[in-house]
XYZ file of C-alpha atoms in Angstrom:
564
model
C 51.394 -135.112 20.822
C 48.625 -137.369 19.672
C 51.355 -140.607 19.487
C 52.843 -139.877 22.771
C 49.636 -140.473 24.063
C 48.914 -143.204 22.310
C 52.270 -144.638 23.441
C 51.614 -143.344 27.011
C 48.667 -145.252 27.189
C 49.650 -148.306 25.557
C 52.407 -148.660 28.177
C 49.445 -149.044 30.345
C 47.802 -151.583 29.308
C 48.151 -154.107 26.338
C 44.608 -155.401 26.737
C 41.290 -154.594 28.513
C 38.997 -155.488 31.430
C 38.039 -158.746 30.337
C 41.583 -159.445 28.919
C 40.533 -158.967 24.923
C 42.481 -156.730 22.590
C 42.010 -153.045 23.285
C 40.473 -151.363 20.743
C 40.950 -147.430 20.183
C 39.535 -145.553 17.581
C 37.619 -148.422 16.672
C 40.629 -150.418 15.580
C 42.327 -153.049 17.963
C 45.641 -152.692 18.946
C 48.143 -154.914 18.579
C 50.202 -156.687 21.213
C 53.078 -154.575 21.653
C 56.919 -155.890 21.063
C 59.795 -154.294 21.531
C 60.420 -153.098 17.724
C 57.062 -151.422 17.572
C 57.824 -149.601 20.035
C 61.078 -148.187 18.804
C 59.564 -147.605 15.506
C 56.825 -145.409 17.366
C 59.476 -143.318 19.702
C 61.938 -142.573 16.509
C 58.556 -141.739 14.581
C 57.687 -138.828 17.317
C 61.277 -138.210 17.441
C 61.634 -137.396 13.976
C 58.136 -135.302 13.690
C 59.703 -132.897 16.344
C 62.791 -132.392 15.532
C 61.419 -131.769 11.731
C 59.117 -129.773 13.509
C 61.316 -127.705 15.694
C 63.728 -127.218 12.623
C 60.906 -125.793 10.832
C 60.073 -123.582 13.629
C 63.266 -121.852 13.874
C 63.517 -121.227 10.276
C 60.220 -119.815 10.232
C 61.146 -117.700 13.454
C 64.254 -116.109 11.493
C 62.244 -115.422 8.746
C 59.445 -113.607 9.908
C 61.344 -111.878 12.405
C 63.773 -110.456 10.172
C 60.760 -109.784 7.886
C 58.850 -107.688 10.430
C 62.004 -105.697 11.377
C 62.525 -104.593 7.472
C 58.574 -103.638 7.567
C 58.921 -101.586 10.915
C 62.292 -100.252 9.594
C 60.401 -99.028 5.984
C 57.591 -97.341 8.059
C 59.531 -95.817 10.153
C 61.424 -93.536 6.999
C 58.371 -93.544 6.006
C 56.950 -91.360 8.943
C 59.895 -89.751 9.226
C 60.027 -88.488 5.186
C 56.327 -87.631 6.193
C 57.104 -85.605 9.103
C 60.172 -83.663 8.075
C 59.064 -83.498 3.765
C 56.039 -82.136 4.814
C 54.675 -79.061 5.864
C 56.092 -77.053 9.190
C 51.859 -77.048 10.028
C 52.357 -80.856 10.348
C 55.391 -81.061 12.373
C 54.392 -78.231 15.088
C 51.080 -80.498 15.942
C 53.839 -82.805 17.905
C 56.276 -82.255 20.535
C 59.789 -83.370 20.028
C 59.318 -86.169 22.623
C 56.125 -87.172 20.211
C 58.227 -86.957 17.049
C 60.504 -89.616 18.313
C 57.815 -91.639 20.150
C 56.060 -92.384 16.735
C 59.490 -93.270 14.890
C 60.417 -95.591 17.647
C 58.186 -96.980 20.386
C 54.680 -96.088 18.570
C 56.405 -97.673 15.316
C 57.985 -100.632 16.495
C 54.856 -101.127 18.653
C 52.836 -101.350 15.228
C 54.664 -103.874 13.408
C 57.350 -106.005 15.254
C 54.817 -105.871 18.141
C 51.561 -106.638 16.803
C 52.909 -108.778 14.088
C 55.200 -110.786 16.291
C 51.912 -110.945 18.662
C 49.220 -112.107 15.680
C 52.116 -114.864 14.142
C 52.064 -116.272 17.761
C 48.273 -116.285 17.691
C 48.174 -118.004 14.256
C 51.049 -120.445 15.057
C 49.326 -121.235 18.451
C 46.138 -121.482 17.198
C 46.685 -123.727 14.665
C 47.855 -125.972 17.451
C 45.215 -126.217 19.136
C 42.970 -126.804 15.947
C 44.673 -130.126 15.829
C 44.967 -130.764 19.098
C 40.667 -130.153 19.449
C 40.198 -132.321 16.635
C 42.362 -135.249 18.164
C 40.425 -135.008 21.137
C 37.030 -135.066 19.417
C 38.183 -138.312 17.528
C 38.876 -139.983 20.812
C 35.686 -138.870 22.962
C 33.734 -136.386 21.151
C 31.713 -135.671 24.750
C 34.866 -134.894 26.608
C 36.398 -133.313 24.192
C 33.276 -130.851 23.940
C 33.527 -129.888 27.968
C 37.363 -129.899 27.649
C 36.949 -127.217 24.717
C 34.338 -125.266 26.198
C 36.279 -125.212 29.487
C 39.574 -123.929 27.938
C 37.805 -121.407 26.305
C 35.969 -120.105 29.059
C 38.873 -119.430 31.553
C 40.836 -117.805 28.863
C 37.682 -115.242 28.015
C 37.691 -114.749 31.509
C 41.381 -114.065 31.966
C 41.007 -111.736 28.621
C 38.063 -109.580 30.517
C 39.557 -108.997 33.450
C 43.534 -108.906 32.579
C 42.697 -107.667 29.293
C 41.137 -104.255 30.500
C 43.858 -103.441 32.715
C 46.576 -103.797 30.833
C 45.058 -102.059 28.164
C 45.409 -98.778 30.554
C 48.644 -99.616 31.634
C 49.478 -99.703 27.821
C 48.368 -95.901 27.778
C 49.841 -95.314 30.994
C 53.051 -96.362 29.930
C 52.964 -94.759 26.970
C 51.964 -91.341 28.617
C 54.600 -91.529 30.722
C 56.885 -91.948 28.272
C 56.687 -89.182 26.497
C 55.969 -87.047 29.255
C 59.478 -87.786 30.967
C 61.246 -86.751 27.523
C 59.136 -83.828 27.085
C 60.108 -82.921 30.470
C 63.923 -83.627 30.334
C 63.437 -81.560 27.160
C 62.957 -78.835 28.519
C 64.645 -78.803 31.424
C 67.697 -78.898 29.933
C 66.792 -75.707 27.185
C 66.041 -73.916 30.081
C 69.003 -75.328 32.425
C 70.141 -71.343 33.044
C 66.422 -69.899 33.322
C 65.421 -72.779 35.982
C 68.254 -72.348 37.887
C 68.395 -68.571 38.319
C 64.949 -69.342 39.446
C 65.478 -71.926 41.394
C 62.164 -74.003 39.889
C 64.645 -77.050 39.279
C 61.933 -78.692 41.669
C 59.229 -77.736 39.895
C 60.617 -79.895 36.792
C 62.088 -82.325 39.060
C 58.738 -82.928 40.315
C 57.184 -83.253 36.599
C 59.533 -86.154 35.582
C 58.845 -88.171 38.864
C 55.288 -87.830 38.331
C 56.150 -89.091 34.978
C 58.419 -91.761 35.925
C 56.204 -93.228 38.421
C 53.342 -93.488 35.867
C 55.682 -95.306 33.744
C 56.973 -97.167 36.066
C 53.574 -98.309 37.608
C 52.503 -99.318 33.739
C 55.737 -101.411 33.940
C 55.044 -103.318 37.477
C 51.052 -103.712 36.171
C 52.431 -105.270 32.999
C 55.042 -107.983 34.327
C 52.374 -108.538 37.676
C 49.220 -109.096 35.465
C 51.118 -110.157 32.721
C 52.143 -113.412 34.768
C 48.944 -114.023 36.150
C 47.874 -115.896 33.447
C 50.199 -119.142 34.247
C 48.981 -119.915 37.165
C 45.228 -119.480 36.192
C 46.304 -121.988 33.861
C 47.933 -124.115 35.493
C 45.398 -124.787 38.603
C 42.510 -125.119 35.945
C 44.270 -127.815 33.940
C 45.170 -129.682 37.569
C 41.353 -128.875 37.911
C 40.306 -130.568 34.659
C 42.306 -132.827 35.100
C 40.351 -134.420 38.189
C 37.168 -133.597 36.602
C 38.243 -135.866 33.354
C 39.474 -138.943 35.517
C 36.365 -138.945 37.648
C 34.191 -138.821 34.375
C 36.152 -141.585 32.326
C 36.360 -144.058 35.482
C 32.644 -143.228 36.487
C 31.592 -144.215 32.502
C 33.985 -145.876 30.718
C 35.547 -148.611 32.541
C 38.992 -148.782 33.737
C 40.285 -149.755 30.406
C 38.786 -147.307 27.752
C 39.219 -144.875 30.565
C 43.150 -145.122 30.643
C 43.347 -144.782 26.239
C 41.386 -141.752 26.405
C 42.680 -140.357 30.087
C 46.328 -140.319 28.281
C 45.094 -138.723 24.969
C 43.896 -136.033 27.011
C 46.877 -135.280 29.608
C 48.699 -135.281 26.898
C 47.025 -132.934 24.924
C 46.093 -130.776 28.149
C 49.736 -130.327 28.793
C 50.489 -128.802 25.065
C 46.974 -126.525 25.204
C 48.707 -125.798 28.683
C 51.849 -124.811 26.627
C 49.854 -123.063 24.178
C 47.557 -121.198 25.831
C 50.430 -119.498 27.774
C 52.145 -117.450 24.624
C 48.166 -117.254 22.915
C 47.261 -115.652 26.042
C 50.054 -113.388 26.514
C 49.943 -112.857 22.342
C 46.362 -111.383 23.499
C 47.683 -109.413 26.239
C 50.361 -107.605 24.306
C 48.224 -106.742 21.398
C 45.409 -104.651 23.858
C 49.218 -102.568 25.047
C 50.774 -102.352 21.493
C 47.263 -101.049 20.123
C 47.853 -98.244 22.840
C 51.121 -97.539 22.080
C 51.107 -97.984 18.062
C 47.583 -95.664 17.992
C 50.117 -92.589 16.543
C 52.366 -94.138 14.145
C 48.956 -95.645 12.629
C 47.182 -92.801 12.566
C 50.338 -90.821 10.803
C 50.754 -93.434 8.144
C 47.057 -92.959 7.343
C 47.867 -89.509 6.406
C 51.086 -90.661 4.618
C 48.622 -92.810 2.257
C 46.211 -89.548 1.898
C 47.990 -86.545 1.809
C 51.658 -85.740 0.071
C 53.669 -82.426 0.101
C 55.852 -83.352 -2.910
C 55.818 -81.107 -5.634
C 55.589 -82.756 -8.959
C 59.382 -84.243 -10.014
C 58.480 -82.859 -14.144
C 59.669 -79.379 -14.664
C 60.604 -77.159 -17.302
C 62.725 -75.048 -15.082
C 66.283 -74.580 -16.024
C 68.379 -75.404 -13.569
C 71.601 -73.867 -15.184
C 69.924 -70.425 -14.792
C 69.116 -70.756 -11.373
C 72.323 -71.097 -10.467
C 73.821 -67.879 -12.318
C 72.232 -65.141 -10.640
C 70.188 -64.562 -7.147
C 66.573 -65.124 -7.380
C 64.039 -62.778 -7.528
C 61.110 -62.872 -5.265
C 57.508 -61.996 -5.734
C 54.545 -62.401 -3.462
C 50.971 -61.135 -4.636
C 48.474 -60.668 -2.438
C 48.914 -63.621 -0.314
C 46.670 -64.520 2.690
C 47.911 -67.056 5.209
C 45.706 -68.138 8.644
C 47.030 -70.859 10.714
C 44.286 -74.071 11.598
C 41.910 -72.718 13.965
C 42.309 -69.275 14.081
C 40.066 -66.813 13.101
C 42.184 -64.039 11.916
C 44.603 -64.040 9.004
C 48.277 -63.867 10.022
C 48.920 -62.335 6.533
C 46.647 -60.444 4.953
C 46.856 -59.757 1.133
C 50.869 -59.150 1.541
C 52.121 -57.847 -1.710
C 57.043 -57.713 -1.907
C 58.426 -57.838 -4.813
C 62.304 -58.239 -4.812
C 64.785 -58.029 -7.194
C 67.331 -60.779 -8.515
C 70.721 -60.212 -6.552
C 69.192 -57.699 -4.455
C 69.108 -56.833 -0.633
C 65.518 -56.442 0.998
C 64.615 -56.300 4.615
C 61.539 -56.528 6.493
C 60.653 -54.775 9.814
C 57.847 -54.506 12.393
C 56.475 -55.075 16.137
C 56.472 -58.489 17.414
C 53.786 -60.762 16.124
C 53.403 -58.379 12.919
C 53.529 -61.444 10.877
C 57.502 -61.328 9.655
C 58.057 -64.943 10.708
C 55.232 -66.247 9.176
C 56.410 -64.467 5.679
C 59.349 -66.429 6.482
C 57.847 -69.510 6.679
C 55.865 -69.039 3.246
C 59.219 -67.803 1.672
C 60.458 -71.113 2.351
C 58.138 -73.570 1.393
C 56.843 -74.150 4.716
C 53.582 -72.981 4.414
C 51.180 -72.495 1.515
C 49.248 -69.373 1.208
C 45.443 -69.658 1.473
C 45.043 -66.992 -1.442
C 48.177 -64.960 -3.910
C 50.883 -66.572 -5.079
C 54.491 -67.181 -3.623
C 57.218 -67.681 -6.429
C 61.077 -67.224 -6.234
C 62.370 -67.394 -9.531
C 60.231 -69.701 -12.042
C 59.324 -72.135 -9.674
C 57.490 -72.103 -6.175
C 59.517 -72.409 -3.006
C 58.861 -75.395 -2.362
C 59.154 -76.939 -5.919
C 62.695 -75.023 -5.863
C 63.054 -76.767 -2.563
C 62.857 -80.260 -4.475
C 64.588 -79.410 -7.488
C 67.731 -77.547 -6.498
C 68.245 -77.683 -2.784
C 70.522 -75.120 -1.054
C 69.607 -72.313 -3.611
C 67.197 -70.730 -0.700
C 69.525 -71.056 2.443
C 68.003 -69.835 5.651
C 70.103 -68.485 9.129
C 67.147 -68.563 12.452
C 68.136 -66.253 15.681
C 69.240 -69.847 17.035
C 70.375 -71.891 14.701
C 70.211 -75.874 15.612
C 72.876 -77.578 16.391
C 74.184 -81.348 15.880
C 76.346 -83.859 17.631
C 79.675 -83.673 15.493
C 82.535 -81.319 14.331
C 82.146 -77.399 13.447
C 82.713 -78.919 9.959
C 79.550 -80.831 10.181
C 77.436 -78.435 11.800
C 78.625 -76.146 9.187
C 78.581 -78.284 5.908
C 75.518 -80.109 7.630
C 73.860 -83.097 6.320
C 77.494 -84.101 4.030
C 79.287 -86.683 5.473
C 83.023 -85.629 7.127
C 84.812 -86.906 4.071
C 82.803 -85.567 1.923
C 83.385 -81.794 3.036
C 84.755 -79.345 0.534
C 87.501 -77.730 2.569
C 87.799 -74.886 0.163
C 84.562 -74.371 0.045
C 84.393 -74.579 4.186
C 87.251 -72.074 4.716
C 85.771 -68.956 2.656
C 82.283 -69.592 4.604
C 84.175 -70.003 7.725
C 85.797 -66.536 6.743
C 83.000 -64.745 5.341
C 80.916 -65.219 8.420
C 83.589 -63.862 10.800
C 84.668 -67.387 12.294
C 88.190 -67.440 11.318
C 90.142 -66.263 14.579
C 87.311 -68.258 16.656
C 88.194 -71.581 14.979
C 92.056 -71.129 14.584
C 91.875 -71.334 18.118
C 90.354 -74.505 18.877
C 92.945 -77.599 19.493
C 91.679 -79.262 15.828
C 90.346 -76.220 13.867
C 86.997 -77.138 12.137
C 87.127 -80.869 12.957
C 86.470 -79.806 16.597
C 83.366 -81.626 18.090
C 80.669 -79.526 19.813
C 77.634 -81.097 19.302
C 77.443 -82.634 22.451
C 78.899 -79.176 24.256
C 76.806 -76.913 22.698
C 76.182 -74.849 25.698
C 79.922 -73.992 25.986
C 79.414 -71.875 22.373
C 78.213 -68.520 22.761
C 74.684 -67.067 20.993
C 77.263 -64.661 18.689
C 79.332 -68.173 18.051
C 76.204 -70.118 17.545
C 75.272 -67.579 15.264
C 77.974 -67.090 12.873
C 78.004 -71.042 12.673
C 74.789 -70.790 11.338
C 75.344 -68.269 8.428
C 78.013 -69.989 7.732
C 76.120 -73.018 7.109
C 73.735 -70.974 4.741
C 76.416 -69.754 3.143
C 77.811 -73.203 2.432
C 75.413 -74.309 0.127
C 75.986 -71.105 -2.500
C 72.582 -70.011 -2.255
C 70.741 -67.987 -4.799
C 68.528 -66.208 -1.958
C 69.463 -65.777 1.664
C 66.949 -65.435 4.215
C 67.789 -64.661 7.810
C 65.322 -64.200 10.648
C 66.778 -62.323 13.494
C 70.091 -63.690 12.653
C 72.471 -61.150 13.671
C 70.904 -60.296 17.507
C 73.653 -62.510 19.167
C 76.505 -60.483 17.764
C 78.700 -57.765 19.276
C 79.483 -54.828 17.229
C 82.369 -55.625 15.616
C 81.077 -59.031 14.274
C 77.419 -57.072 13.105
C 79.397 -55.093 10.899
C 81.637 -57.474 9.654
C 78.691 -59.780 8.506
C 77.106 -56.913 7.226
C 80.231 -55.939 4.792
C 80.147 -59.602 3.478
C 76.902 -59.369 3.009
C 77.094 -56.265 0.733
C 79.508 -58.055 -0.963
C 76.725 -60.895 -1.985
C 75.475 -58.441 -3.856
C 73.993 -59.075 -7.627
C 75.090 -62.346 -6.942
C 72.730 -63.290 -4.118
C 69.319 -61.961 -3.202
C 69.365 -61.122 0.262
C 65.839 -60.816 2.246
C 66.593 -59.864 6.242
C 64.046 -59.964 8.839
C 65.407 -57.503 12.302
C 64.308 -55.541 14.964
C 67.911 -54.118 14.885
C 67.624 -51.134 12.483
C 71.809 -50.917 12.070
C 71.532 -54.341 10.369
C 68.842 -52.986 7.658
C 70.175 -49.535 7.250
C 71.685 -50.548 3.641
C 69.059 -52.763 2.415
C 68.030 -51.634 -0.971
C 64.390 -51.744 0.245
C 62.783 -52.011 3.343
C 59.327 -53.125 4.283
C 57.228 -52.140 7.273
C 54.491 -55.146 8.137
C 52.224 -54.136 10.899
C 49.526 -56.540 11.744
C 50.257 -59.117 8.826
C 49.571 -56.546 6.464
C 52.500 -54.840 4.602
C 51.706 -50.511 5.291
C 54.825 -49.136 3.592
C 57.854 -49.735 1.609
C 61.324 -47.371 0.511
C 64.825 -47.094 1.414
C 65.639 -46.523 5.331
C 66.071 -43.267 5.151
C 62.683 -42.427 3.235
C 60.973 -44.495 5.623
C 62.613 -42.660 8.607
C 61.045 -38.980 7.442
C 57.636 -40.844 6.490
C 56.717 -43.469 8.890
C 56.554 -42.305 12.322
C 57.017 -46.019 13.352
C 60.520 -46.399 11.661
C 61.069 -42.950 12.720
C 60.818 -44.042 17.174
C 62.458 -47.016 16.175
C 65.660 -44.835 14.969
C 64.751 -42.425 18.274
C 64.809 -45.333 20.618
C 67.936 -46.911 19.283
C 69.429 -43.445 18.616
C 70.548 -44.349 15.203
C 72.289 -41.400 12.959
C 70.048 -41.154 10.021
C-alpha cells in the first residue's frame, strides 16, 4: 500500500512548486528513470503475491483448525448429554439437543473464531496502515483516524443492536420450527382425527416467519455497512484535498493526497470484513449462548463412575444379578415431594420380580434409578457388586431395558435389533434366537430381505405389538444379566403375551427378570410382586397372596376378570 502511493504520487510530479527536488519524509526524491521504476512495481509485486500466498496458507490452516475444535466440542456435548444423567437430558427438547450440537456449536467456534481471526488479521492492517499515515502528516492522519473510527462506532450502535435480536430471533425460530415439526409428525394420527393440523400448521409459520424475518434483517442490515463506508470515504476524501491544497501547497499536497487515497481505499477494504467480523460476533454470541453454557458444565460436573474396580467381570456374566434397593429416596429438581420415598426390593439372582401400582405411583421412576439414570437422594441402589451405573460403564448390555415404545432408527430390523453394531458386524446366530425368542420369526420371514429389511425411515408402517417385540429383542441381544421392561408387553395380542411370557420363564436362573405392568396376566408368575402406591412400596408376596390380602390387587383381578 504505502509504495503504491509513493509511486502514485511520484508519477505526479518529479519536482515541486518552485521546480527543486521533492522531498517526502524529509528525504528528497530522486529524479525518476525508467529502471527505478520497474524495480519499485516488481518490489510491490513481489510483497503481494508473498503476501497473498501467505494468506491462503494461513486461511487453510486455521480453518481446518477451527473445524477440528468445533468438531471435538461437539462429542464433547454430545458424550455430556447422552453419558450423563436422564435429569440433564429432559431439561432440553429434542429440537434443543440438536441445536446445541450443531448451530449453537458451530456458532461458538467456526463462527466466532473465524469472526475474531478476521478482526485480528484486519486489524493489524490498519495498525500499519495508521502508522504510515502518521509518518506522512501526523495532523491528517489524526482526523483521518478519528473519523474512521467514529462512523464505524456509529454503524456498531445502531446495526449492532439489531442484529443482535435478529441473532435471537433467528435462533428462536429455529428451534421452534423443529420442535414443532416434531411433534406434528408423533402425533400425525391424533392431529388428524382431530383435525388441529391447522393448529400446528399455524405454529411452524409463526416460526418460519420469525426465522425468516431474522434472515432478511441479517443480509438487509448486514449490507448496510458498505455503503456507509463508501460515501464517508468519498466524503473524506473531499475534506482531505480541500485541507492539503488550502495548507500545503500544490506540491506537498499531491505526496501526501496519494499516501492517503491509497491507504483510504485498503481501510475501505478493511473496514468492510472488520465491520461485518463485528456484526457476526453480536449473532453468533446469540446463537452459541447454549453450547457455552453446556460445556461449562462439561468442565464442572462428570457422571463417570470411576474406571478402577475390583469387580469381577467373569462372575457377572455367569449368573443374573441380584438387585437390592434400601431405603432409597428420590425427588426430582423443584419439587417438593419425594417421588420415592424410603423404597426398600430386594431381588434375587436369576429371579423374576414385578412391580405394580396406579399411574404416577412412582414405578417409572424406580426404573430410572434401576438403571443408572438417576441417583437416589438417600439408600443405596446396587445390582450385583457394583452400582448401576458403574455396571453401566464396566460391562454394558448386562442390564438391558424394553420401554412401552421402544425407539426406533433409520436402518435394517438387524440394526434396530443388534443396535449400535455396525451391519457387518452382526452376529447372525446370535440375531436369529432373539429374533425367535421374542416371537418375530413368522413376522420377519415374511419381509422381501428377512432381517436386512430397512424400516427406519417407515416406522409408522410397523405395528405397536411389532415395535414391541423388536424391542425385547434388542434387550435380549446383548445377553443381559437383568432384564427390565416397563410396560413392555401392552402392544401385544394374546397369543404373542403369552408367548413372550413362556420365553421369559425360560430366562429363568439365568437372568433376573424385574417387570413393571398394569396388565396383571403378564405378572401372574413372577416369583414376587410388589405393590408401590404413592412412591412408597405398601406390600410384597406372590400374586396370589397379594390377591386375598390387598384389596387393590384384589379390583385389579375384578376389573380385568382374571382367574386367580
Amino acid at each position: 500500500m504505502f509504495l503504491i502511493g509513493i509511486i502514485a504520487t511520484i508519477g505526479a510530479t518529479q519536482a515541486g512548486a518552485e521546480g527543486v527536488p521533492l522531498e517526502f519524509l524529509g528525504v528528497s526524491i530522486a529524479t525518476i528513470t525508467t529502471d527505478s521504476i520497474l524495480w519499485l512495481v516488481l518490489l510491490v509485486l513481489v510483497v503481494f503475491v508473498g503476501k497473498s500466498a501467505l494468506a491462503i496458507y494461513l486461511s487453510r490452516k486455521l480453518a481446518f483448525h477451527i473445524a477440528a475444535v468445533e468438531t471435538r466440542n461437539a462429542r464433547e456435548i454430545s458424550e455430556y448429554l447422552l453419558h450423563g444423567s436422564l435429569d440433564d437430558a429432559k431439561r432440553f427438547s429434542k429440537a434443543e439437543f440438536q441445536f446445541a450440537v450443531t448451530g449453537s456449536t458451530s456458532a461458538a467456534f467456526s463462527g466466532l473464531l473465524n469472526a475474531m481471526a478476521t478482526i485480528v488479521s484486519e486489524g493489524f492492517l490498519l495498525v500499519v496502515i495508521s502508522i504510515a499515515f502518521f509518518l506522512v502528516d501526523p495532523v491528517a492522519a489524526f482526523f483521518a483516524i478519528a473519523y474512521f473510527v467514529g462512523i464505524a462506532l456509529t454503524i456498531q450502535g445502531f446495526i449492532g443492536r439489531v442484529l443482535k435480536r435478529a441473532g435471537r430471533d433467528g435462533t428462536e425460530g429455529m428451534i421452534g420450527s423443529t420442535n414443532v415439526i416434531s411433534d406434528s409428525l408423533d402425533s400425525f394420527r391424533e392431529l388428524a382425527v382431530m383435525g388441529k393440523q391447522d393448529f400446528y400448521i399455524g405454529r411452524l409459520a409463526q416460526a418460519r416467519a420469525q426465522l425468516a424475518r431474522s434472515s432478511a434483517t441479517f443480509a438487509f442490515m448486514g449490507g448496510m455497512p458498505r455503503y456507509i463506508i463508501e460515501t464517508a470515504l468519498i466524503v473524506g476524501v473531499v475534506a482531505l484535498v480541500a485541507q492539503q491544497f488550502l495548507t500545503n501547497g500544490l506540491a506537498t499536497g499531491v505526496v501526501v493526497l496519494g499516501v492517503f487515497l491509497t491507504g483510504g481505499m485498503r481501510i475501505m477494504a478493511s473496514l468492510l470484513p472488520l465491520q461485518n467480523s463485528f456484526v457476526q460476533i453480536k449473532v453468533y454470541l446469540e446463537q452459541a449462548n447454549l453450547a457455552q453454557s453446556l460445556l461449562r458444565e462439561t468442565g464442572r460436573k462428570t457422571t463417570s463412575p470411576s474406571t478402577e474396580s475390583t469387580v469381577d467381570l467373569v462372575e457377572l456374566h455367569r449368573d443374573g444379578l441380584p438387585v437390592f434397593i434400601d431405603k432409597a429416596d428420590f425427588a426430582y429438581p423443584g419439587e417438593v415431594h419425594n417421588a420415592l420415598d424410603q423404597v426398600s426390593i430386594e431381588v434375587p439372582s436369576g429371579s423374576f420380580a414385578a412391580i405394580i401400582g396406579p399411574s404416577g405411583a412412582g414405578k417409572t421412576t424406580l426404573v430410572d434409578l434401576l438403571l443408572g439414570l438417576v441417583m437416589p437422594d438417600q439408600g443405596t441402589v446396587s445390582i450385583g457388586p457394583a452400582t448401576p451405573l458403574e455396571l453401566r460403564y464396566l460391562a454394558p448390555g448386562l442390564i438391558s431395558y424394553v420401554p412401552q415404545k421402544p425407539g426406533m432408527v433409520s436402518g435394517t430390523i438387524a440394526e434396530n435389533i443388534a443396535i449400535g453394531h455396525e451391519a457387518r458386524d452382526i452376529d447372525r446366530d446370535r440375531l436369529r434366537r432373539v429374533i425367535e425368542a421374542a416371537n418375530l420369526a413368522e413376522f420377519i420371514d415374511s419381509l422381501p430381505e428377512g432381517a436386512d429389511t430397512s424400516v427406519g425411515k417407515q416406522v409408522n408402517s410397523l405395528s405397536g405389538g411389532q415395535i414391541q417385540r423388536i424391542g425385547l429383542a434388542r434387550a435380549l441381544y446383548t445377553e443381559p444379566r437383568l432384564l427390565i421392561m416397563d410396560e413392555a408387553t401392552s402392544a401385544l395380542d394374546a397369543g404373542s403375551e403369552a408367548f413372550i411370557s413362556a420365553s421369559l420363564r425360560k430366562l429363568h436362573g439365568h437372568v433376573t427378570v424385574v417387570v413393571i405392568a398394569h396388565r396383571l396376566s403378564t405378572v401372574q408368575h413372577a416369583d414376587n410382586v410388589y405393590v408401590m402406591e404413592d412412591g412408597r412400596v405398601t406390600a410384597n408376596g406372590d400374586f396370589k397372596t397379594l390377591t386375598r390380602t390387598v384389596p387393590m390387587v384384589a379390583q385389579y383381578v375384578k376389573l380385568m376378570a382374571i382367574d386367580e
